[in-house]
């Protein structure tokens, strides 16, 4: 791996972590049965940047680890949630456009993460799927589109210099 790739992956991981940490004062919004993680907007980056795949995984892993005191999900969320993010990032990187690229993080988080969130919160699985999927959709649609636009403009600007 080259230095540029590792730097990009590290920056994406750091940005993901910071975006999750700034949500701690908002309570369970970053990890509860209704999730609106601003950081999940970064999940569209694998469409245009392969370094986002490990970056998102490491960022999610670090965020889930640091959120353990605030969450009842423990090790399953640290490992399981991070692996879901890794698979979703990889699948997103294989998608032909932004609309299809949004599906892996929305569907995988909605249907897989909801398994343990539902179990530990005693909230019915389908309600949890809806809560997580709607939050993920909002994060990806609003923040993801914004992040992708800014990233594309920044890389275009750098190439033109």
Short mmCIF file of N, CA and C in Angstrom, two decimals:
data_model
loop_
_atom_site.label_atom_id
_atom_site.label_comp_id
_atom_site.label_asym_id
_atom_site.label_seq_id
_atom_site.Cartn_x
_atom_site.Cartn_y
_atom_site.Cartn_z
N UNK A 1 0.84 -1.19 0.00
CA UNK A 1 0.00 0.00 0.00
C UNK A 1 0.88 1.24 0.00
N UNK A 2 0.39 2.25 -0.66
CA UNK A 2 1.18 3.47 -0.70
C UNK A 2 0.75 4.46 0.37
N UNK A 3 1.60 5.43 0.60
CA UNK A 3 1.38 6.42 1.65
C UNK A 3 0.12 7.24 1.40
N UNK A 4 -0.14 7.59 0.16
CA UNK A 4 -1.32 8.40 -0.17
C UNK A 4 -2.61 7.64 0.19
N UNK A 5 -2.66 6.36 -0.14
CA UNK A 5 -3.82 5.52 0.16
C UNK A 5 -4.03 5.43 1.67
N UNK A 6 -2.96 5.14 2.41
CA UNK A 6 -3.05 5.04 3.87
C UNK A 6 -3.46 6.36 4.52
N UNK A 7 -2.96 7.45 3.97
CA UNK A 7 -3.32 8.76 4.49
C UNK A 7 -4.81 9.04 4.28
N UNK A 8 -5.30 8.75 3.09
CA UNK A 8 -6.73 8.95 2.81
C UNK A 8 -7.59 8.07 3.71
N UNK A 9 -7.21 6.81 3.85
CA UNK A 9 -7.98 5.89 4.71
C UNK A 9 -7.98 6.38 6.16
N UNK A 10 -6.83 6.85 6.62
CA UNK A 10 -6.73 7.35 7.99
C UNK A 10 -7.56 8.60 8.21
N UNK A 11 -7.53 9.50 7.24
CA UNK A 11 -8.34 10.71 7.34
C UNK A 11 -9.83 10.40 7.37
N UNK A 12 -10.25 9.48 6.54
CA UNK A 12 -11.67 9.10 6.51
C UNK A 12 -12.06 8.44 7.83
N UNK A 13 -11.18 7.59 8.37
CA UNK A 13 -11.45 6.96 9.66
C UNK A 13 -11.57 8.02 10.75
N UNK A 14 -10.66 8.98 10.73
CA UNK A 14 -10.69 10.04 11.73
C UNK A 14 -11.93 10.92 11.63
N UNK A 15 -12.31 11.24 10.41
CA UNK A 15 -13.52 12.06 10.20
C UNK A 15 -14.75 11.29 10.68
N UNK A 16 -14.83 10.00 10.36
CA UNK A 16 -15.96 9.18 10.81
C UNK A 16 -16.04 9.21 12.34
N UNK A 17 -14.90 8.99 12.98
CA UNK A 17 -14.86 8.95 14.45
C UNK A 17 -15.30 10.29 15.04
N UNK A 18 -14.78 11.38 14.53
CA UNK A 18 -15.14 12.71 15.05
C UNK A 18 -16.63 12.98 14.85
N UNK A 19 -17.17 12.63 13.68
CA UNK A 19 -18.59 12.86 13.43
C UNK A 19 -19.49 12.06 14.38
N UNK A 20 -19.04 10.87 14.77
CA UNK A 20 -19.82 10.09 15.75
C UNK A 20 -19.67 10.69 17.14
N UNK A 21 -18.45 11.06 17.50
CA UNK A 21 -18.21 11.58 18.85
C UNK A 21 -18.95 12.90 19.11
N UNK A 22 -19.10 13.73 18.09
CA UNK A 22 -19.82 14.99 18.32
C UNK A 22 -21.31 14.76 18.56
N UNK A 23 -21.78 13.55 18.28
CA UNK A 23 -23.19 13.24 18.51
C UNK A 23 -23.46 12.69 19.91
N UNK A 24 -22.44 12.44 20.71
CA UNK A 24 -22.64 11.88 22.05
C UNK A 24 -23.62 12.72 22.88
N UNK A 25 -23.54 14.05 22.85
CA UNK A 25 -24.51 14.83 23.64
C UNK A 25 -25.96 14.65 23.18
N UNK A 26 -26.17 14.09 21.99
CA UNK A 26 -27.53 13.89 21.48
C UNK A 26 -28.14 12.57 21.96
N UNK A 27 -27.47 11.89 22.86
CA UNK A 27 -28.01 10.64 23.40
C UNK A 27 -27.85 9.47 22.46
N UNK A 28 -28.87 8.61 22.42
CA UNK A 28 -28.82 7.36 21.66
C UNK A 28 -28.91 7.54 20.15
N UNK A 29 -28.90 8.74 19.66
CA UNK A 29 -29.09 8.98 18.23
C UNK A 29 -28.00 8.34 17.37
N UNK A 30 -26.84 8.10 17.93
CA UNK A 30 -25.74 7.52 17.15
C UNK A 30 -25.70 6.00 17.23
N UNK A 31 -26.48 5.40 18.15
CA UNK A 31 -26.37 3.95 18.30
C UNK A 31 -27.62 3.26 18.79
N UNK A 32 -28.71 3.92 18.92
CA UNK A 32 -29.92 3.31 19.46
C UNK A 32 -30.80 2.67 18.40
N UNK A 33 -32.03 2.36 18.76
CA UNK A 33 -32.96 1.73 17.82
C UNK A 33 -33.42 2.67 16.71
N UNK A 34 -33.27 3.96 16.94
CA UNK A 34 -33.46 4.95 15.88
C UNK A 34 -32.11 5.62 15.75
N UNK A 35 -31.44 5.37 14.62
CA UNK A 35 -30.08 5.87 14.46
C UNK A 35 -30.01 6.91 13.35
N UNK A 36 -29.35 7.99 13.66
CA UNK A 36 -29.05 9.01 12.66
C UNK A 36 -27.60 9.40 12.87
N UNK A 37 -26.71 8.56 12.37
CA UNK A 37 -25.28 8.83 12.47
C UNK A 37 -24.88 9.72 11.30
N UNK A 38 -24.49 10.93 11.62
CA UNK A 38 -24.03 11.84 10.57
C UNK A 38 -22.88 11.20 9.81
N UNK A 39 -22.03 10.48 10.51
CA UNK A 39 -20.86 9.84 9.91
C UNK A 39 -21.23 8.85 8.81
N UNK A 40 -22.43 8.31 8.85
CA UNK A 40 -22.84 7.35 7.84
C UNK A 40 -22.98 7.99 6.46
N UNK A 41 -22.98 9.31 6.42
CA UNK A 41 -22.94 9.99 5.13
C UNK A 41 -21.66 9.69 4.37
N UNK A 42 -20.63 9.32 5.09
CA UNK A 42 -19.35 8.97 4.45
C UNK A 42 -19.42 7.65 3.69
N UNK A 43 -20.50 6.90 3.88
CA UNK A 43 -20.59 5.57 3.25
C UNK A 43 -20.73 5.62 1.74
N UNK A 44 -20.95 6.79 1.17
CA UNK A 44 -20.97 6.90 -0.29
C UNK A 44 -19.56 7.09 -0.87
N UNK A 45 -18.60 7.43 -0.05
CA UNK A 45 -17.25 7.67 -0.55
C UNK A 45 -16.61 6.49 -1.28
N UNK A 46 -16.90 5.24 -0.93
CA UNK A 46 -16.30 4.14 -1.71
C UNK A 46 -16.66 4.16 -3.20
N UNK A 47 -17.69 4.90 -3.57
CA UNK A 47 -18.02 5.05 -4.99
C UNK A 47 -16.88 5.73 -5.76
N UNK A 48 -16.17 6.63 -5.09
CA UNK A 48 -15.15 7.43 -5.75
C UNK A 48 -13.75 7.28 -5.15
N UNK A 49 -13.66 6.60 -4.00
CA UNK A 49 -12.37 6.49 -3.31
C UNK A 49 -12.25 5.14 -2.62
N UNK A 50 -11.37 4.28 -3.13
CA UNK A 50 -11.23 2.94 -2.55
C UNK A 50 -10.65 2.98 -1.13
N UNK A 51 -9.90 4.00 -0.79
CA UNK A 51 -9.35 4.12 0.57
C UNK A 51 -10.46 4.30 1.60
N UNK A 52 -11.66 4.64 1.14
CA UNK A 52 -12.79 4.79 2.06
C UNK A 52 -13.22 3.45 2.65
N UNK A 53 -12.94 2.37 1.96
CA UNK A 53 -13.37 1.05 2.47
C UNK A 53 -12.70 0.75 3.81
N UNK A 54 -11.36 0.71 3.89
CA UNK A 54 -10.75 0.48 5.20
C UNK A 54 -10.96 1.66 6.14
N UNK A 55 -11.03 2.87 5.60
CA UNK A 55 -11.24 4.05 6.43
C UNK A 55 -12.55 4.00 7.19
N UNK A 56 -13.62 3.64 6.50
CA UNK A 56 -14.93 3.53 7.15
C UNK A 56 -14.93 2.41 8.20
N UNK A 57 -14.30 1.29 7.86
CA UNK A 57 -14.24 0.16 8.79
C UNK A 57 -13.51 0.56 10.08
N UNK A 58 -12.34 1.14 9.95
CA UNK A 58 -11.55 1.53 11.13
C UNK A 58 -12.26 2.64 11.91
N UNK A 59 -12.83 3.60 11.20
CA UNK A 59 -13.57 4.67 11.87
C UNK A 59 -14.75 4.14 12.65
N UNK A 60 -15.49 3.23 12.06
CA UNK A 60 -16.65 2.63 12.74
C UNK A 60 -16.19 1.78 13.92
N UNK A 61 -15.14 1.01 13.72
CA UNK A 61 -14.59 0.18 14.80
C UNK A 61 -14.18 1.04 15.99
N UNK A 62 -13.46 2.11 15.73
CA UNK A 62 -13.02 3.02 16.80
C UNK A 62 -14.22 3.69 17.47
N UNK A 63 -15.18 4.14 16.67
CA UNK A 63 -16.37 4.81 17.23
C UNK A 63 -17.18 3.85 18.09
N UNK A 64 -17.42 2.65 17.59
CA UNK A 64 -18.19 1.67 18.36
C UNK A 64 -17.47 1.29 19.65
N UNK A 65 -16.15 1.20 19.58
CA UNK A 65 -15.37 0.89 20.77
C UNK A 65 -15.49 2.02 21.80
N UNK A 66 -15.34 3.25 21.34
CA UNK A 66 -15.41 4.38 22.26
C UNK A 66 -16.83 4.64 22.78
N UNK A 67 -17.84 4.20 22.04
CA UNK A 67 -19.23 4.39 22.47
C UNK A 67 -19.71 3.29 23.42
N UNK A 68 -18.88 2.30 23.66
CA UNK A 68 -19.28 1.18 24.51
C UNK A 68 -19.86 1.62 25.86
N UNK A 69 -19.28 2.63 26.53
CA UNK A 69 -19.88 3.05 27.80
C UNK A 69 -21.28 3.64 27.66
N UNK A 70 -21.63 4.11 26.47
CA UNK A 70 -22.93 4.75 26.25
C UNK A 70 -23.95 3.78 25.65
N UNK A 71 -23.51 2.60 25.29
CA UNK A 71 -24.36 1.66 24.57
C UNK A 71 -24.45 0.35 25.34
N UNK A 72 -25.53 -0.36 25.15
CA UNK A 72 -25.71 -1.64 25.83
C UNK A 72 -25.33 -2.81 24.93
N UNK A 73 -24.73 -2.53 23.78
CA UNK A 73 -24.54 -3.58 22.79
C UNK A 73 -23.18 -4.25 22.84
N UNK A 74 -22.19 -3.61 23.44
CA UNK A 74 -20.90 -4.20 23.69
C UNK A 74 -20.15 -4.73 22.48
N UNK A 75 -19.52 -5.89 22.70
CA UNK A 75 -18.62 -6.48 21.73
C UNK A 75 -19.31 -6.80 20.40
N UNK A 76 -20.57 -7.21 20.45
CA UNK A 76 -21.26 -7.55 19.20
C UNK A 76 -21.39 -6.33 18.29
N UNK A 77 -21.59 -5.16 18.89
CA UNK A 77 -21.68 -3.94 18.08
C UNK A 77 -20.31 -3.49 17.61
N UNK A 78 -19.31 -3.65 18.45
CA UNK A 78 -17.96 -3.27 18.05
C UNK A 78 -17.53 -4.09 16.84
N UNK A 79 -17.65 -5.40 16.95
CA UNK A 79 -17.22 -6.28 15.86
C UNK A 79 -18.27 -6.37 14.76
N UNK A 80 -19.49 -6.71 15.12
CA UNK A 80 -20.55 -6.90 14.13
C UNK A 80 -20.87 -5.65 13.35
N UNK A 81 -21.05 -4.54 14.06
CA UNK A 81 -21.37 -3.28 13.39
C UNK A 81 -20.25 -2.83 12.46
N UNK A 82 -19.02 -3.03 12.90
CA UNK A 82 -17.88 -2.64 12.08
C UNK A 82 -17.76 -3.53 10.85
N UNK A 83 -18.02 -4.82 10.99
CA UNK A 83 -17.98 -5.72 9.84
C UNK A 83 -19.11 -5.42 8.85
N UNK A 84 -20.27 -5.05 9.36
CA UNK A 84 -21.37 -4.65 8.48
C UNK A 84 -20.94 -3.42 7.67
N UNK A 85 -20.29 -2.48 8.32
CA UNK A 85 -19.80 -1.29 7.63
C UNK A 85 -18.77 -1.65 6.57
N UNK A 86 -17.87 -2.57 6.89
CA UNK A 86 -16.86 -3.01 5.93
C UNK A 86 -17.49 -3.64 4.69
N UNK A 87 -18.44 -4.55 4.90
CA UNK A 87 -19.11 -5.21 3.78
C UNK A 87 -19.91 -4.20 2.97
N UNK A 88 -20.62 -3.31 3.66
CA UNK A 88 -21.40 -2.29 2.96
C UNK A 88 -20.50 -1.37 2.13
N UNK A 89 -19.35 -1.00 2.68
CA UNK A 89 -18.42 -0.13 1.95
C UNK A 89 -17.89 -0.84 0.70
N UNK A 90 -17.55 -2.10 0.85
CA UNK A 90 -17.06 -2.86 -0.30
C UNK A 90 -18.14 -2.96 -1.39
N UNK A 91 -19.36 -3.31 -0.98
CA UNK A 91 -20.45 -3.43 -1.95
C UNK A 91 -20.76 -2.08 -2.61
N UNK A 92 -20.70 -1.01 -1.83
CA UNK A 92 -20.93 0.32 -2.39
C UNK A 92 -19.89 0.63 -3.46
N UNK A 93 -18.65 0.23 -3.22
CA UNK A 93 -17.58 0.51 -4.20
C UNK A 93 -17.83 -0.18 -5.54
N UNK A 94 -18.65 -1.21 -5.55
CA UNK A 94 -18.93 -1.95 -6.78
C UNK A 94 -20.18 -1.45 -7.50
N UNK A 95 -20.87 -0.49 -6.91
CA UNK A 95 -22.10 0.01 -7.49
C UNK A 95 -21.83 1.04 -8.60
N UNK A 96 -22.71 1.09 -9.61
CA UNK A 96 -22.48 1.98 -10.75
C UNK A 96 -22.87 3.44 -10.52
N UNK A 97 -23.68 3.71 -9.49
CA UNK A 97 -24.11 5.09 -9.27
C UNK A 97 -24.47 5.32 -7.80
N UNK A 98 -24.75 6.59 -7.49
CA UNK A 98 -25.02 7.00 -6.11
C UNK A 98 -26.28 6.35 -5.54
N UNK A 99 -27.31 6.22 -6.34
CA UNK A 99 -28.57 5.65 -5.85
C UNK A 99 -28.36 4.19 -5.44
N UNK A 100 -27.75 3.40 -6.31
CA UNK A 100 -27.49 2.01 -5.97
C UNK A 100 -26.41 1.89 -4.90
N UNK A 101 -25.47 2.84 -4.88
CA UNK A 101 -24.42 2.84 -3.87
C UNK A 101 -24.95 3.07 -2.47
N UNK A 102 -26.10 3.72 -2.36
CA UNK A 102 -26.69 3.97 -1.05
C UNK A 102 -27.36 2.72 -0.47
N UNK A 103 -27.70 1.77 -1.32
CA UNK A 103 -28.43 0.59 -0.84
C UNK A 103 -27.67 -0.30 0.14
N UNK A 104 -26.40 -0.64 -0.11
CA UNK A 104 -25.73 -1.53 0.85
C UNK A 104 -25.70 -1.00 2.29
N UNK A 105 -25.28 0.26 2.54
CA UNK A 105 -25.29 0.68 3.94
C UNK A 105 -26.70 0.77 4.54
N UNK A 106 -27.66 1.18 3.74
CA UNK A 106 -29.03 1.29 4.26
C UNK A 106 -29.59 -0.09 4.59
N UNK A 107 -29.49 -1.01 3.65
CA UNK A 107 -30.08 -2.34 3.85
C UNK A 107 -29.32 -3.17 4.87
N UNK A 108 -28.00 -3.18 4.79
CA UNK A 108 -27.23 -4.01 5.72
C UNK A 108 -27.36 -3.51 7.16
N UNK A 109 -27.23 -2.20 7.35
CA UNK A 109 -27.42 -1.67 8.70
C UNK A 109 -28.84 -1.89 9.18
N UNK A 110 -29.79 -1.63 8.30
CA UNK A 110 -31.19 -1.79 8.68
C UNK A 110 -31.55 -3.21 9.10
N UNK A 111 -31.11 -4.18 8.32
CA UNK A 111 -31.53 -5.56 8.59
C UNK A 111 -30.59 -6.34 9.51
N UNK A 112 -29.30 -6.05 9.48
CA UNK A 112 -28.37 -6.83 10.30
C UNK A 112 -28.14 -6.19 11.67
N UNK A 113 -27.81 -4.91 11.71
CA UNK A 113 -27.57 -4.25 13.00
C UNK A 113 -28.84 -4.32 13.86
N UNK A 114 -29.99 -4.28 13.22
CA UNK A 114 -31.25 -4.36 13.96
C UNK A 114 -31.42 -5.65 14.74
N UNK A 115 -30.72 -6.69 14.34
CA UNK A 115 -30.85 -7.97 15.05
C UNK A 115 -30.45 -7.80 16.52
N UNK A 116 -29.24 -7.28 16.77
CA UNK A 116 -28.82 -7.16 18.16
C UNK A 116 -29.39 -5.93 18.84
N UNK A 117 -29.64 -4.87 18.10
CA UNK A 117 -30.25 -3.70 18.72
C UNK A 117 -31.64 -4.05 19.22
N UNK A 118 -32.40 -4.78 18.42
CA UNK A 118 -33.73 -5.23 18.82
C UNK A 118 -33.66 -6.15 20.04
N UNK A 119 -32.73 -7.06 20.01
CA UNK A 119 -32.57 -8.02 21.10
C UNK A 119 -32.26 -7.31 22.43
N UNK A 120 -31.30 -6.41 22.41
CA UNK A 120 -30.87 -5.75 23.64
C UNK A 120 -31.82 -4.67 24.12
N UNK A 121 -32.61 -4.08 23.24
CA UNK A 121 -33.53 -3.02 23.65
C UNK A 121 -34.95 -3.52 23.86
N UNK A 122 -35.20 -4.78 23.49
CA UNK A 122 -36.55 -5.37 23.58
C UNK A 122 -37.58 -4.60 22.75
N UNK A 123 -37.11 -4.00 21.68
CA UNK A 123 -37.99 -3.33 20.73
C UNK A 123 -38.17 -4.28 19.56
N UNK A 124 -39.39 -4.48 19.09
CA UNK A 124 -39.60 -5.44 17.99
C UNK A 124 -38.66 -5.19 16.81
N UNK A 125 -38.20 -6.28 16.24
CA UNK A 125 -37.23 -6.25 15.16
C UNK A 125 -37.66 -5.34 14.02
N UNK A 126 -38.90 -5.46 13.56
CA UNK A 126 -39.34 -4.65 12.42
C UNK A 126 -39.32 -3.16 12.72
N UNK A 127 -39.67 -2.78 13.94
CA UNK A 127 -39.60 -1.36 14.32
C UNK A 127 -38.15 -0.88 14.31
N UNK A 128 -37.27 -1.74 14.78
CA UNK A 128 -35.86 -1.39 14.80
C UNK A 128 -35.31 -1.26 13.37
N UNK A 129 -35.71 -2.18 12.50
CA UNK A 129 -35.30 -2.11 11.09
C UNK A 129 -35.73 -0.78 10.50
N UNK A 130 -36.97 -0.39 10.74
CA UNK A 130 -37.48 0.88 10.20
C UNK A 130 -36.70 2.05 10.79
N UNK A 131 -36.49 2.05 12.11
CA UNK A 131 -35.77 3.15 12.76
C UNK A 131 -34.36 3.32 12.26
N UNK A 132 -33.65 2.22 12.13
CA UNK A 132 -32.26 2.29 11.66
C UNK A 132 -32.22 2.60 10.17
N UNK A 133 -33.09 1.98 9.39
CA UNK A 133 -33.09 2.21 7.93
C UNK A 133 -33.45 3.63 7.56
N UNK A 134 -34.44 4.20 8.24
CA UNK A 134 -34.85 5.57 7.96
C UNK A 134 -33.72 6.55 8.32
N UNK A 135 -33.09 6.33 9.47
CA UNK A 135 -31.97 7.18 9.87
C UNK A 135 -30.80 7.05 8.92
N UNK A 136 -30.52 5.82 8.50
CA UNK A 136 -29.43 5.58 7.55
C UNK A 136 -29.73 6.25 6.21
N UNK A 137 -30.97 6.13 5.78
CA UNK A 137 -31.38 6.76 4.51
C UNK A 137 -31.19 8.28 4.58
N UNK A 138 -31.61 8.87 5.69
CA UNK A 138 -31.44 10.32 5.85
C UNK A 138 -29.97 10.70 5.85
N UNK A 139 -29.15 9.95 6.59
CA UNK A 139 -27.71 10.25 6.64
C UNK A 139 -27.07 10.15 5.27
N UNK A 140 -27.38 9.08 4.57
CA UNK A 140 -26.78 8.85 3.25
C UNK A 140 -27.31 9.88 2.25
N UNK A 141 -28.62 10.10 2.25
CA UNK A 141 -29.21 11.01 1.26
C UNK A 141 -28.78 12.46 1.48
N UNK A 142 -28.81 12.91 2.73
CA UNK A 142 -28.50 14.31 3.01
C UNK A 142 -26.98 14.52 3.13
N UNK A 143 -26.39 13.89 4.13
CA UNK A 143 -24.97 14.11 4.38
C UNK A 143 -24.09 13.44 3.33
N UNK A 144 -24.49 12.26 2.89
CA UNK A 144 -23.70 11.53 1.89
C UNK A 144 -23.62 12.28 0.58
N UNK A 145 -24.73 12.81 0.13
CA UNK A 145 -24.73 13.58 -1.11
C UNK A 145 -23.86 14.82 -0.97
N UNK A 146 -23.96 15.49 0.17
CA UNK A 146 -23.15 16.67 0.43
C UNK A 146 -21.65 16.31 0.46
N UNK A 147 -21.32 15.26 1.18
CA UNK A 147 -19.92 14.83 1.30
C UNK A 147 -19.36 14.41 -0.05
N UNK A 148 -20.14 13.67 -0.81
CA UNK A 148 -19.69 13.23 -2.13
C UNK A 148 -19.46 14.43 -3.05
N UNK A 149 -20.34 15.40 -2.98
CA UNK A 149 -20.20 16.61 -3.80
C UNK A 149 -18.94 17.39 -3.41
N UNK A 150 -18.73 17.57 -2.12
CA UNK A 150 -17.56 18.30 -1.65
C UNK A 150 -16.28 17.54 -2.02
N UNK A 151 -16.29 16.23 -1.84
CA UNK A 151 -15.12 15.43 -2.17
C UNK A 151 -14.79 15.50 -3.66
N UNK A 152 -15.82 15.40 -4.49
CA UNK A 152 -15.60 15.47 -5.93
C UNK A 152 -15.05 16.83 -6.35
N UNK A 153 -15.58 17.90 -5.78
CA UNK A 153 -15.08 19.24 -6.11
C UNK A 153 -13.65 19.43 -5.62
N UNK A 154 -13.35 18.92 -4.44
CA UNK A 154 -12.01 19.06 -3.89
C UNK A 154 -10.99 18.30 -4.72
N UNK A 155 -11.32 17.09 -5.12
CA UNK A 155 -10.37 16.31 -5.94
C UNK A 155 -10.21 16.92 -7.33
N UNK A 156 -11.28 17.48 -7.85
CA UNK A 156 -11.20 18.15 -9.16
C UNK A 156 -10.31 19.38 -9.06
N UNK A 157 -10.46 20.13 -7.95
CA UNK A 157 -9.65 21.32 -7.72
C UNK A 157 -8.17 20.95 -7.58
N UNK A 158 -7.88 19.89 -6.87
CA UNK A 158 -6.50 19.45 -6.67
C UNK A 158 -5.87 19.01 -8.00
N UNK A 159 -6.64 18.32 -8.83
CA UNK A 159 -6.13 17.86 -10.12
C UNK A 159 -5.84 19.03 -11.07
N UNK A 160 -6.60 20.11 -10.92
CA UNK A 160 -6.43 21.27 -11.81
C UNK A 160 -5.26 22.16 -11.41
N UNK A 161 -4.67 21.91 -10.27
CA UNK A 161 -3.54 22.76 -9.82
C UNK A 161 -2.24 22.29 -10.41
#
